Tab-separated table of N, CA and C in Angstrom:
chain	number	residue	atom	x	y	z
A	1	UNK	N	-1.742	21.391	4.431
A	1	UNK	CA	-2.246	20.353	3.569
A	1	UNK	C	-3.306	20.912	2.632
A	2	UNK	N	-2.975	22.312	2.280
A	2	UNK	CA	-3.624	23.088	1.362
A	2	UNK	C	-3.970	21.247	-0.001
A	3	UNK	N	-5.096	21.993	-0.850
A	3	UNK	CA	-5.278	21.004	-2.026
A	3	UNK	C	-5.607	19.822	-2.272
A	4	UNK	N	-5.472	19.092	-0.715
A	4	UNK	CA	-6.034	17.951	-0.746
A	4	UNK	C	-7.672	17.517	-0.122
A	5	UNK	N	-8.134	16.506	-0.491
A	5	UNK	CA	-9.253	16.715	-0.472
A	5	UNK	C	-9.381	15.782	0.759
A	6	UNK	N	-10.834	15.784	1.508
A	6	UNK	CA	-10.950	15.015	2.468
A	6	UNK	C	-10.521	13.554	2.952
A	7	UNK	N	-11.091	12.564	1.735
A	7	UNK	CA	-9.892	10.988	1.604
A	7	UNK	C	-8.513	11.235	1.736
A	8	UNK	N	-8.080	12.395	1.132
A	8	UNK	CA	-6.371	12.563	1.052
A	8	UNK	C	-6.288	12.535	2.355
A	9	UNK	N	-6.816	13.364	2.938
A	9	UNK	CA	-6.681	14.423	4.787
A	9	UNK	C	-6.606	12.764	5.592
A	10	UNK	N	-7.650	12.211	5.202
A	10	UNK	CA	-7.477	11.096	5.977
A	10	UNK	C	-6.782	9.954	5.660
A	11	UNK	N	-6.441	9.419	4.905
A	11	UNK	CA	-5.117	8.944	4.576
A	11	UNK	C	-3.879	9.251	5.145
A	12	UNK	N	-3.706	10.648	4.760
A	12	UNK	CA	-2.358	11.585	5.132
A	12	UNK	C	-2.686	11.052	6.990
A	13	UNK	N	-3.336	11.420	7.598
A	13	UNK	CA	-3.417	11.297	8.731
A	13	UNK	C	-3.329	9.617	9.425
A	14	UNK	N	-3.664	8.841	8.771
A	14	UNK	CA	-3.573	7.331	9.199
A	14	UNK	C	-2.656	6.977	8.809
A	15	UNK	N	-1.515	6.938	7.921
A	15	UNK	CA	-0.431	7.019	7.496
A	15	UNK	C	0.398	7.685	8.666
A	16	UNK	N	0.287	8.279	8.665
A	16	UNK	CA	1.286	9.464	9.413
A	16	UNK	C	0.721	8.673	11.137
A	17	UNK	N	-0.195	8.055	11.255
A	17	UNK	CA	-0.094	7.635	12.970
A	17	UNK	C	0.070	6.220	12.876
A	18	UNK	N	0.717	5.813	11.794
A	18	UNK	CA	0.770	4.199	11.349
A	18	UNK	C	2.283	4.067	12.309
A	19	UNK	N	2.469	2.700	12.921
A	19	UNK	CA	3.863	2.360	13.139
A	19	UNK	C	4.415	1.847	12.194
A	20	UNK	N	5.749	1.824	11.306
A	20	UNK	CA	6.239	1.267	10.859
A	20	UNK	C	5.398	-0.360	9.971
A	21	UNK	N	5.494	-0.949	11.049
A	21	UNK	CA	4.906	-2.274	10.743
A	21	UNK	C	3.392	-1.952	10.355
A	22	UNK	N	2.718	-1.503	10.628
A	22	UNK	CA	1.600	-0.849	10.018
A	22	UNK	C	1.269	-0.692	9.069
A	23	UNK	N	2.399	0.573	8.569
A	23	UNK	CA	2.755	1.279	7.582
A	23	UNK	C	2.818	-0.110	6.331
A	24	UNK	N	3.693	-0.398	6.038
A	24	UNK	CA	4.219	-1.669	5.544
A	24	UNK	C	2.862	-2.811	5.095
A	25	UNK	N	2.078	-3.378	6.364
A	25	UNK	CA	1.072	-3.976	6.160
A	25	UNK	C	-0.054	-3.616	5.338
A	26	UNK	N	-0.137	-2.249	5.485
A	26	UNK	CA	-1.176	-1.128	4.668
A	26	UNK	C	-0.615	-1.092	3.252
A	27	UNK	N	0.725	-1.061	3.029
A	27	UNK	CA	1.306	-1.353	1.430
A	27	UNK	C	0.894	-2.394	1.072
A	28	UNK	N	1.544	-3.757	2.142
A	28	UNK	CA	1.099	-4.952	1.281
A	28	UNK	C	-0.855	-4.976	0.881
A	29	UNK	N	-1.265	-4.668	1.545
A	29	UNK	CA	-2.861	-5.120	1.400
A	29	UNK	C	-2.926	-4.438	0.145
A	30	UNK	N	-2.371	-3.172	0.109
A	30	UNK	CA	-2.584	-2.728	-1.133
A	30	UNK	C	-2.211	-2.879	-2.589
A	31	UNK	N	-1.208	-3.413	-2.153
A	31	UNK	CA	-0.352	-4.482	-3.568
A	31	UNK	C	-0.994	-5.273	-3.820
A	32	UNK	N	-1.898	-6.148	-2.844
A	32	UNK	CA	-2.611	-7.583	-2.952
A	32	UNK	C	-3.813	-7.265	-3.907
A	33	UNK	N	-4.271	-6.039	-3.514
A	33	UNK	CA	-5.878	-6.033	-3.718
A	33	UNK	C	-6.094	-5.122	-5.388
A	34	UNK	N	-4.416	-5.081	-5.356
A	34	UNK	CA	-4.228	-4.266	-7.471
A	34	UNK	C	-3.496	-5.496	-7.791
A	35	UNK	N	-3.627	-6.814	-7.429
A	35	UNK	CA	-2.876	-8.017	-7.706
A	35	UNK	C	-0.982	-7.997	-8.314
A	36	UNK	N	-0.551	-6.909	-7.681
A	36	UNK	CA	0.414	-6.640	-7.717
A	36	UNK	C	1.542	-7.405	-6.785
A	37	UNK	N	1.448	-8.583	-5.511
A	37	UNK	CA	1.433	-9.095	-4.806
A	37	UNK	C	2.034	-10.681	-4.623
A	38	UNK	N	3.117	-11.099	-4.677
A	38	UNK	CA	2.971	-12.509	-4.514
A	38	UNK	C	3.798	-13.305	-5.999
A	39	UNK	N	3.989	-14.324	-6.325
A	39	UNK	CA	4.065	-15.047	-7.556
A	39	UNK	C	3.238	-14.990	-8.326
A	40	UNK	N	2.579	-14.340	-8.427
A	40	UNK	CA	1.852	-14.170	-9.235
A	40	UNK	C	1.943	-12.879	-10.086
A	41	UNK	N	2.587	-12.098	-9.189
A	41	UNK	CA	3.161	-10.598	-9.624
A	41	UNK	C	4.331	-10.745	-10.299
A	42	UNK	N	5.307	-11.760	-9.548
A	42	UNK	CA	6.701	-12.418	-10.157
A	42	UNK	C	6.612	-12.795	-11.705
A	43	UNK	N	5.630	-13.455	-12.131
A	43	UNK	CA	5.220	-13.703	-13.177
A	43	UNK	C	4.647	-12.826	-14.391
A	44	UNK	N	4.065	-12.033	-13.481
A	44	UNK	CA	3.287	-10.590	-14.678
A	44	UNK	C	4.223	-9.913	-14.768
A	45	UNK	N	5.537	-9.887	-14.015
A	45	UNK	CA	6.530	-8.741	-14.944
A	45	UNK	C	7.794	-9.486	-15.071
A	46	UNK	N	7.699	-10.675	-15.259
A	46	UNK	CA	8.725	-11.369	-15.859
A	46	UNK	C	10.081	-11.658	-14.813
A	47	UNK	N	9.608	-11.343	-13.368
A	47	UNK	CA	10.485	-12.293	-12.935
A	47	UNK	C	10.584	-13.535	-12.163
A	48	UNK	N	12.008	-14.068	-12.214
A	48	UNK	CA	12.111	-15.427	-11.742
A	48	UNK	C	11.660	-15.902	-10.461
């Protein structure tokens, strides 16, 4: 894991011991919190 920097290291590492469902939950929060998330997202890129 040459190049990456400490946040990466730990990321890479909580990721990587995430289960599945975890994994997934950690996307959505992160979709939510760049308001990327929901009907409201449906709407900012034009779909139905």
């Amino acid at each position: 894991m040459s190049g990456l920097d400490e946040h990466e290291k730990v990321l890479f590492a909580r990721c990587a011991a995430a289960t599945p469902d975890e994994r997934w939950q950690m996307n959505v929060n992160y979709l939510r919190s760049v308001n990327c998330w929901g009907r409201s997202a449906l709407k900012k890129f034009g779909s139905r």
